[in-house]
Short mmCIF file of C-alpha atoms in Angstrom, two decimals:
data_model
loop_
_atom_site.label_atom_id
_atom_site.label_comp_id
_atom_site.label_asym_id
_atom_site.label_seq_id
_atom_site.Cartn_x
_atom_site.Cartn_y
_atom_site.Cartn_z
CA UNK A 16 156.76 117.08 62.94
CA UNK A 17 153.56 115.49 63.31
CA UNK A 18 150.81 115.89 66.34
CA UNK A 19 146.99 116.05 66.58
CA UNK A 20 145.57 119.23 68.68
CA UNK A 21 143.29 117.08 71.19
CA UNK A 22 144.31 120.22 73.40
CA UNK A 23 144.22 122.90 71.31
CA UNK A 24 147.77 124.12 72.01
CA UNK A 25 149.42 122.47 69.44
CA UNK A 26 150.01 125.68 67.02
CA UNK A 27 152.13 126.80 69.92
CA UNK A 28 154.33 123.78 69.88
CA UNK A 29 155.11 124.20 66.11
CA UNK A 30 156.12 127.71 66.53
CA UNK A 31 158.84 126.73 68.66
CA UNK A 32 159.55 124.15 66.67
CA UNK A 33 159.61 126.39 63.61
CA UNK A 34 162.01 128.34 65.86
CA UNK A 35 163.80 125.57 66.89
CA UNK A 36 164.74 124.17 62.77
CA UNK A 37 161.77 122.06 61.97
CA UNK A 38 161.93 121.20 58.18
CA UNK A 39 158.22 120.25 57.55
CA UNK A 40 155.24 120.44 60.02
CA UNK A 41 151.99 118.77 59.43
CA UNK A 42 148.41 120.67 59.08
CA UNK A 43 145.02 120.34 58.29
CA UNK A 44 143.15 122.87 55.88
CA UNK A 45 140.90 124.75 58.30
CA UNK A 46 137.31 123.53 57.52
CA UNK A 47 139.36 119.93 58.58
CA UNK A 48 141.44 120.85 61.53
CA UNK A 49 141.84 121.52 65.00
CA UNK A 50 140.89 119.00 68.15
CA UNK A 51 141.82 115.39 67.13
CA UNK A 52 143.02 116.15 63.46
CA UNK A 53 146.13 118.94 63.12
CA UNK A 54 146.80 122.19 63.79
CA UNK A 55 145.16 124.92 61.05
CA UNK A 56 146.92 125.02 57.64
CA UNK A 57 145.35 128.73 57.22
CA UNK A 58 146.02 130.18 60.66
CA UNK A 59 149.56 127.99 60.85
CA UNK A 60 150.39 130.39 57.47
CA UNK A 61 149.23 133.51 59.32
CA UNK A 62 151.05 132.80 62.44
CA UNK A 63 154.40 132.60 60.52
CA UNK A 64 153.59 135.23 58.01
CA UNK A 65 156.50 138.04 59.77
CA UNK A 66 158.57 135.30 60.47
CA UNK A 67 162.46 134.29 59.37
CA UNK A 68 160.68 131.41 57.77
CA UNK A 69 157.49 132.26 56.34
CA UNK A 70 156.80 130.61 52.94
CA UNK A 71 154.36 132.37 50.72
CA UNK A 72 150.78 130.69 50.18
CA UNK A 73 147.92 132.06 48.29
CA UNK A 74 145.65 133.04 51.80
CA UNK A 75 142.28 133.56 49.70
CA UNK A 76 142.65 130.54 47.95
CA UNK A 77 143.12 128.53 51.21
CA UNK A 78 140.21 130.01 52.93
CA UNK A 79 138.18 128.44 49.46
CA UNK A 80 139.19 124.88 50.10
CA UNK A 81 138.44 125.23 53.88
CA UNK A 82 135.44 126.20 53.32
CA UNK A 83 134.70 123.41 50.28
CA UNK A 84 135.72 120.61 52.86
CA UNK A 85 134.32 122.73 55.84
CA UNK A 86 130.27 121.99 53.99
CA UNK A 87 131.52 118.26 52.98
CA UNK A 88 132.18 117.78 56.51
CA UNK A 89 128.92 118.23 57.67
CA UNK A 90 128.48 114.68 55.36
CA UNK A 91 130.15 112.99 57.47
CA UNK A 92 128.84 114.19 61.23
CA UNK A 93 128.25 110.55 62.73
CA UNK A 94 132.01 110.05 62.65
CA UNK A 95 132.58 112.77 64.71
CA UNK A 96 135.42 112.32 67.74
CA UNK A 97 131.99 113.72 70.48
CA UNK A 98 134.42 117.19 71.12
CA UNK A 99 133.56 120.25 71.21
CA UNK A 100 136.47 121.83 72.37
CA UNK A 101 140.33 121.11 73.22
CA UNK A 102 140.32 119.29 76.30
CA UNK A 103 143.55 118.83 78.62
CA UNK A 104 142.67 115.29 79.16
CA UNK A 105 144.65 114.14 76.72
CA UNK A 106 147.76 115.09 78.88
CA UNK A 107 145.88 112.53 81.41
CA UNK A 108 144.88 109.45 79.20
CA UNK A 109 147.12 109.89 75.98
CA UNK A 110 144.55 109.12 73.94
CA UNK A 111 146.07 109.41 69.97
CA UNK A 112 144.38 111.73 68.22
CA UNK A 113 143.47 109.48 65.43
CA UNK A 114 141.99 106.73 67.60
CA UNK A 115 139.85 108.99 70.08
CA UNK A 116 136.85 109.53 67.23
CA UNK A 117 137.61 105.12 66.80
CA UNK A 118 137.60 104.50 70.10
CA UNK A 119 134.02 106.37 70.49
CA UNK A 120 132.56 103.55 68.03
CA UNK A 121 134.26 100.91 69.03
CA UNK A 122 132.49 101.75 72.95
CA UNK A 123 128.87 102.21 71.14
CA UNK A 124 129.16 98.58 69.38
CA UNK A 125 130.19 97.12 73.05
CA UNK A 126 127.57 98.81 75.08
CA UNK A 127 129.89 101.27 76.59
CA UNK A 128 128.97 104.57 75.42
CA UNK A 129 127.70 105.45 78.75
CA UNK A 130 130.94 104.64 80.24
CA UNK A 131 133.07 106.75 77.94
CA UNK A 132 134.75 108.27 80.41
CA UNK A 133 135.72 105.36 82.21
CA UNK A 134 137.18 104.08 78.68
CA UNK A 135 139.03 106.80 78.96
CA UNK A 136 140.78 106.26 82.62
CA UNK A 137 141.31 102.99 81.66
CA UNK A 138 143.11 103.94 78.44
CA UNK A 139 145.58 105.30 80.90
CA UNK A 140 145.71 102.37 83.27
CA UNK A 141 145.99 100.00 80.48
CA UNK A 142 148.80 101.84 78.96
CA UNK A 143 150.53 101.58 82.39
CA UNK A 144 150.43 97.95 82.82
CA UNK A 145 151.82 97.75 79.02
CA UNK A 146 154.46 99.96 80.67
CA UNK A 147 153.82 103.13 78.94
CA UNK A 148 154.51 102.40 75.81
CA UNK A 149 154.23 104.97 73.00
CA UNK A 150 151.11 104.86 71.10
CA UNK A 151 151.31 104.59 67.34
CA UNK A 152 149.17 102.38 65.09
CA UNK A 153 149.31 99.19 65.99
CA UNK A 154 150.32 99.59 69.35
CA UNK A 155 147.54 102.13 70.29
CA UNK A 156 144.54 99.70 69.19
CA UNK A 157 145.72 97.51 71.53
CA UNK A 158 145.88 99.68 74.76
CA UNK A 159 142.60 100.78 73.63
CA UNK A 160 141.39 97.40 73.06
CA UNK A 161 142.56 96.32 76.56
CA UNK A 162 140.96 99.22 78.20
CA UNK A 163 137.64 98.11 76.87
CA UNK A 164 138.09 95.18 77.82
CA UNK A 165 138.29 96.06 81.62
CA UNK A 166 135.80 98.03 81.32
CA UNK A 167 133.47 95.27 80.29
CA UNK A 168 134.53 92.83 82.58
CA UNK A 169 134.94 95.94 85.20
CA UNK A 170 138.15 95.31 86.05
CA UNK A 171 140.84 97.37 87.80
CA UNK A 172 144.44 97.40 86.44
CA UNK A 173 145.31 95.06 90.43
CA UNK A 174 142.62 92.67 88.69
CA UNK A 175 144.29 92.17 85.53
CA UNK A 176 147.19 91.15 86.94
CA UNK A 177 145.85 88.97 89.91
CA UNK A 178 142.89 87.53 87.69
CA UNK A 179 144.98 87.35 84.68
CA UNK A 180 145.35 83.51 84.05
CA UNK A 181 141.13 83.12 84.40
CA UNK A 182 140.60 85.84 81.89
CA UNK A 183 140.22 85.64 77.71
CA UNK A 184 141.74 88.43 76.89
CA UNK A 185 141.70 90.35 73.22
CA UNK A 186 143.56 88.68 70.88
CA UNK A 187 145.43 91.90 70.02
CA UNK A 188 147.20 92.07 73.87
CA UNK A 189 148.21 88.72 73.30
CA UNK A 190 149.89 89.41 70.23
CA UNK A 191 151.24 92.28 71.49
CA UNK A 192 152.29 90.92 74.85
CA UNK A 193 154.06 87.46 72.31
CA UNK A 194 156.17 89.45 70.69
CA UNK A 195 153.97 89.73 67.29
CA UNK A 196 155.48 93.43 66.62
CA UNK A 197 158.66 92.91 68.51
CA UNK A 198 159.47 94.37 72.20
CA UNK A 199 160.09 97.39 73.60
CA UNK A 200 163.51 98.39 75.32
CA UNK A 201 164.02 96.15 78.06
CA UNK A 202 161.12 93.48 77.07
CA UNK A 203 157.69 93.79 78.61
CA UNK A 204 156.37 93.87 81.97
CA UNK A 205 156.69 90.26 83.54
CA UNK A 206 153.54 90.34 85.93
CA UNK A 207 150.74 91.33 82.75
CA UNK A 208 153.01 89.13 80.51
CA UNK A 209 152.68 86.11 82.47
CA UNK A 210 148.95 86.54 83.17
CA UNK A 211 147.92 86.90 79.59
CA UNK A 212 150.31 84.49 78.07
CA UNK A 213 150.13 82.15 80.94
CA UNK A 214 152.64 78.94 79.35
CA UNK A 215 153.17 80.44 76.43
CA UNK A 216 156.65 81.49 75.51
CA UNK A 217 156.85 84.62 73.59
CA UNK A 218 159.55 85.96 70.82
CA UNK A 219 162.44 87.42 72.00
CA UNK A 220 164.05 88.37 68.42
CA UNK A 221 162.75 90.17 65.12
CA UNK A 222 159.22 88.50 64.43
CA UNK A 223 159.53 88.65 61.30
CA UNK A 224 161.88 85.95 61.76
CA UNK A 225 158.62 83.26 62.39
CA UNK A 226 156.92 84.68 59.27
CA UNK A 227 156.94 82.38 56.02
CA UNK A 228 158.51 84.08 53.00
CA UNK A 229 156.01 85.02 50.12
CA UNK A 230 156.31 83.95 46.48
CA UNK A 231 154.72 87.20 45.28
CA UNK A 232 154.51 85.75 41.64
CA UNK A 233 152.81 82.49 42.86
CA UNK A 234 150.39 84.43 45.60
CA UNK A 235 149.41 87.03 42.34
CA UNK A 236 148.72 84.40 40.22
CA UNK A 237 146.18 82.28 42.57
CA UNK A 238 144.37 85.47 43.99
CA UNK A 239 144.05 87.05 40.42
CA UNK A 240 141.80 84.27 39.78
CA UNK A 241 139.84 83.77 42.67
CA UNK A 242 139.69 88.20 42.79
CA UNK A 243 139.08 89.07 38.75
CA UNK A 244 139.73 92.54 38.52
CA UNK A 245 141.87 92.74 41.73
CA UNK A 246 144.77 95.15 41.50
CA UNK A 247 148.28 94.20 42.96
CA UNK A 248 147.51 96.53 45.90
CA UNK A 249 144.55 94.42 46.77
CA UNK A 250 146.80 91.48 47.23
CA UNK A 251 149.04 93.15 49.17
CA UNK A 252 145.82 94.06 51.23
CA UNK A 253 144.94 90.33 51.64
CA UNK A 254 148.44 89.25 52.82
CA UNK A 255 148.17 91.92 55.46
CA UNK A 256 144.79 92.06 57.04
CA UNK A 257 142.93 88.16 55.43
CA UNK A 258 139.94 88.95 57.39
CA UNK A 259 139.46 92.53 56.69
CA UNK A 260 139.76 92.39 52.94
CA UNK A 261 137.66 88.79 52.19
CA UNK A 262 134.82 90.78 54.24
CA UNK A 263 135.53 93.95 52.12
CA UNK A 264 135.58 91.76 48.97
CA UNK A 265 132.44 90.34 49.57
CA UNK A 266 131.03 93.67 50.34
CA UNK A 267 132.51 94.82 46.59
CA UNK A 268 130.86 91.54 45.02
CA UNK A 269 127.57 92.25 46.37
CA UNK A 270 127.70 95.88 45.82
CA UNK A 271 130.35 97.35 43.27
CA UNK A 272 132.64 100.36 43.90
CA UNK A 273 130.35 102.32 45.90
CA UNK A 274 133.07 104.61 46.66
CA UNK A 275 131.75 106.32 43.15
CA UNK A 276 128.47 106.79 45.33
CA UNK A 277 128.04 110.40 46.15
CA UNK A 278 128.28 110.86 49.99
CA UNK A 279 124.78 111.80 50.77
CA UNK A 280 122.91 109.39 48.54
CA UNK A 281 125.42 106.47 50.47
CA UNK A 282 124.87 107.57 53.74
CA UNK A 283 121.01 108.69 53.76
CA UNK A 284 119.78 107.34 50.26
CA UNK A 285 117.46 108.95 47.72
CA UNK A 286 113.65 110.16 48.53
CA UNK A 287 111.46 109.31 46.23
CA UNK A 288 111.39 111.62 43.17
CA UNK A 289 114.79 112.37 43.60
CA UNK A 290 117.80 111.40 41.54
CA UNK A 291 121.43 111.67 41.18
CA UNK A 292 124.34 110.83 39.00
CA UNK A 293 126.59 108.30 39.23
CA UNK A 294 130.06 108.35 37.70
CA UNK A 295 131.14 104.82 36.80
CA UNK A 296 133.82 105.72 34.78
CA UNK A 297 136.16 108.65 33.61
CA UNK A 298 133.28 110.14 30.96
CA UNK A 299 130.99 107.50 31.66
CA UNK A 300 128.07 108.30 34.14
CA UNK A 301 124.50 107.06 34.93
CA UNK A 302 121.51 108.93 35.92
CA UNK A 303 119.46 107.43 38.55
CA UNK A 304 115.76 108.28 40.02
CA UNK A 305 113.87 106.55 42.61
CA UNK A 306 110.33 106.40 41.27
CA UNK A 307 108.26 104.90 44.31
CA UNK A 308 108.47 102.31 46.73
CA UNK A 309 105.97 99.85 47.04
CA UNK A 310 104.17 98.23 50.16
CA UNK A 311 105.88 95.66 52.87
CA UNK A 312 104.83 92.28 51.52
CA UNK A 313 104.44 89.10 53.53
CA UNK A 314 107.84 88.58 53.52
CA UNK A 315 108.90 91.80 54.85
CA UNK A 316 109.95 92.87 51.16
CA UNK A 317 109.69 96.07 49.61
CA UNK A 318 110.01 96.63 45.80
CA UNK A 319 111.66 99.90 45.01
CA UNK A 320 110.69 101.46 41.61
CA UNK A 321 113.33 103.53 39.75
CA UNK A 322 114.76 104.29 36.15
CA UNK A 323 118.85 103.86 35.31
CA UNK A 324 119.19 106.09 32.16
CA UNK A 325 115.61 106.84 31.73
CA UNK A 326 114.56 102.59 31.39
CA UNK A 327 112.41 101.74 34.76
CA UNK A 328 114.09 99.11 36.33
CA UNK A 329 112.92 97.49 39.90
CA UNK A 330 114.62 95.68 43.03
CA UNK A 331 113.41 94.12 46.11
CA UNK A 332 115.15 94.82 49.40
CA UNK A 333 114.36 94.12 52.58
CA UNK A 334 112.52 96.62 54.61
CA UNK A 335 114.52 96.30 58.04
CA UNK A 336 111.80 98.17 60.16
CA UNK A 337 109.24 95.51 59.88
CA UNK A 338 108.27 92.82 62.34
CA UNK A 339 111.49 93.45 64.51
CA UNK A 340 111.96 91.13 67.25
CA UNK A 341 113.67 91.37 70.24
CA UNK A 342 115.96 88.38 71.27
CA UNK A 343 116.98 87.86 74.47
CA UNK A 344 119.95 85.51 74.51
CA UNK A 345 120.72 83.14 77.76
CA UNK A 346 123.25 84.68 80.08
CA UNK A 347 125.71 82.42 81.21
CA UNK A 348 125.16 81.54 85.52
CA UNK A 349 128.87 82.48 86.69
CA UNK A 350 128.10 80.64 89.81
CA UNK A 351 128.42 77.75 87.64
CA UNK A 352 131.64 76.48 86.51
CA UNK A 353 130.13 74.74 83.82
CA UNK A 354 128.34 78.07 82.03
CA UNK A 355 131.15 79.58 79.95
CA UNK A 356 130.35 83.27 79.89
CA UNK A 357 132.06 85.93 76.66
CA UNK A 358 133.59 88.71 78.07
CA UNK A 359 132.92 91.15 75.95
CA UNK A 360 129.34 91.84 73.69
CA UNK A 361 130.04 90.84 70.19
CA UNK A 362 129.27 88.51 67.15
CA UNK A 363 130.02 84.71 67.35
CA UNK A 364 133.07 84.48 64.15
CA UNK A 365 133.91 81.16 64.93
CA UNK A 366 132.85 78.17 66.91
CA UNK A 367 136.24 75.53 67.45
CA UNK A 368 134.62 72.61 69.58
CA UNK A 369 131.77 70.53 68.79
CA UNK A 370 128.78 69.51 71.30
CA UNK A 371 129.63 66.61 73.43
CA UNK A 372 133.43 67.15 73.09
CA UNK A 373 136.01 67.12 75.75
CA UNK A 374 138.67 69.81 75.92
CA UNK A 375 140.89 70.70 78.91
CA UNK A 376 141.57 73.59 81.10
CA UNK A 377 142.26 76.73 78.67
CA UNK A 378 141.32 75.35 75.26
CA UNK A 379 140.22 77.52 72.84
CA UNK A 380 136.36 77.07 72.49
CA UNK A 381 134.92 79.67 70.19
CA UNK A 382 135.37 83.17 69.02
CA UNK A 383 133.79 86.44 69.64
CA UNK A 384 134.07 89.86 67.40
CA UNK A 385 133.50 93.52 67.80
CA UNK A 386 134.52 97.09 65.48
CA UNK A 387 137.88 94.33 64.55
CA UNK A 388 138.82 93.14 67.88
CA UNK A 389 138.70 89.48 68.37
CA UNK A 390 138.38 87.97 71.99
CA UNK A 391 139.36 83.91 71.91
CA UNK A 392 137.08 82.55 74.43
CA UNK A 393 138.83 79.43 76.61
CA UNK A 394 137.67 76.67 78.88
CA UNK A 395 137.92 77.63 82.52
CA UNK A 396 138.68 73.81 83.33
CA UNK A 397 138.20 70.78 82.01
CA UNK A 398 134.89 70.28 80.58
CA UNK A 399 132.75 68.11 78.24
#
């Protein structure tokens, strides 16, 4: 049995499961438990210690490791899920546990922090019109991902549905609303189908089914040598999420493994003076000490002054602070057909027309991103 304790009651519900014949339950060492990870490993042991079904665990050496990740925690405070205690909300919006501290983020990098709690009625509205569906990874990010998206556009669920066919949804509800990760008992609901799919005709059987097979041996072979070093799990990475792992391999080109990084020099770096060690391989480690830094040049560029092993080595970066200035973009003029406004704040990922082309009512014309939810962006009529 698995559950997060958003409300703080789950320890309860595995007692009566325990009661009830459970085989295995699932819990979180103290120092990482409670609110929107699992019930308390440490307490969970205590609660069952004069039990029928108590299972001997060494108590003192449980309380160590909670308190070891308990102090690495505190690394790792910006990701956070904002509670401070169990809230009965969740019985409300239905919020998984593991995507409340995402959703958070993913608000922040739209502009919706302030509306949180609007997010947050929405999650339930938006899991409505989906026809209350239950909410597991994938299905979850999209119900999130369409509550956002009303948000944004401040729409209520009546709007959705009567707006539907003038509205560029996320990518995601299409997908989900096609048939991309099959259907749910008795298909999905006709009205928010039809207004986000408009023409379209979705799946109706396995969708696997309109997936090309893979020649494994011929797919290794090509992305060993464009990826040297990649491992087979990499590949499998690619095949499943292209986007996510060319941007993460690009990342590992330009920086290395910095998973070997300790946690506070990746998050806040080193002050000068300081240093730290940096294990590279099993045996194999590197001191490093950051000397000085040098003064903004013309360019905005900073030379940082350190020594790798004791040799002085130096690196310019950019100093990000300097000369920052504020762009104000054009906002589209919705009393003007011609002004094609996105819907949600993001990052431009891909442009699909050219200037002076014509496209027709509810062609694709570019694409916007946010936290890894794409919005396709469509012509409202025809225009040149």
């Amino acid at each position: 049995l698995h559950t997060h304790d958003t409300s703080s009651l789950q320890a309860a519900t595995y007692l009566k499961a325990v009661e009830a014949g459970v085989n295995v339950i699932d819990v979180a060492l103290g120092g990482l438990s409670g609110l929107t990870s699992q019930p308390n490993f440490n307490a969970v042991v205590e609660m069952l210690r004069h039990s029928p079904r108590h299972r001997e665990f060494d108590q003192a050496s449980l309380n160590q490791f909670s308190d070891y990740f308990e102090a690495l925690r505190e690394q790792y405070y910006p990701f956070e899920s904002g509670l401070l205690a169990g809230t009965a909300e969740v019985y409300e919006h239905e919020i998984p546990g593991g995507q409340y501290s995402n959703l958070r983020p993913q608000a922040a990098a739209l502009g919706l922090l302030d509306k949180f709690e609007e997010v947050k009625q929405r999650f339930h509205d938006a899991n409505q019109l989906l026809g209350d569906i239950p909410k597991v990874t994938p299905s979850s990010k999209v119900v999130g991902d369409l509550s956002l998206f009303m948000v944004s556009n401040n729409l209520t669920p009546e709007d959705v549905i009567a707006k539907g066919e003038s509205l560029n949804f996320p990518e995601s509800v299409r997908e989900l609303l096609r048939g991309d990760i099959g259907q749910p008992l008795g298909g999905w609901p006709t009205d928010i189908q039809h207004a986000v799919l408009r023409d379209e005709k979705p799946f109706t059987d396995r969708p696997g089914e309109h997936l090309a097979p893979i020649d494994f041996e011929k797919e290794w072979a090509e992305f060993e040598q464009a990826h040297p070093y990649a491992q087979f799990t990499d590949l499998l990475s690619s095949l499943l999420y292209p986007k996510v792992f060319a941007d993460y391999w690009e990342f590992r080109k330009s920086y290395g493994d910095v998973s070997r990084v300790p946690t506070p020099v990746f998050f806040f770096g080193l002050k000068e003076g300081e240093e730290t060690i940096i294990e590279i391989a099993r045996g194999k480690s590197i001191i490093i000490r950051l000397q000085s830094i040098g003064p903004v040049n013309a360019e905005g560029m900073r030379t940082m002054f350190f020594t790798l092993n004791g040799q002085t080595r130096n690196l310019e970066v950019r100093d990000q602070g300097v000369e920052v200035k504020t762009v104000h973009n054009q906002k589209a003029d919705r009393a003007n057909p011609k002004q094609v406004a996105a819907p949600l704040q993001g990052l431009l990922s891909k442009l699909l027309v050219e200037a002076g082309q014509q496209v027709t009512k509810n062609a694709p014309l570019f694409v916007i991103e946010a936290m890894k939810m794409e919005t396709t962006i469509t012509a409202p009529e025809d225009l040149t």
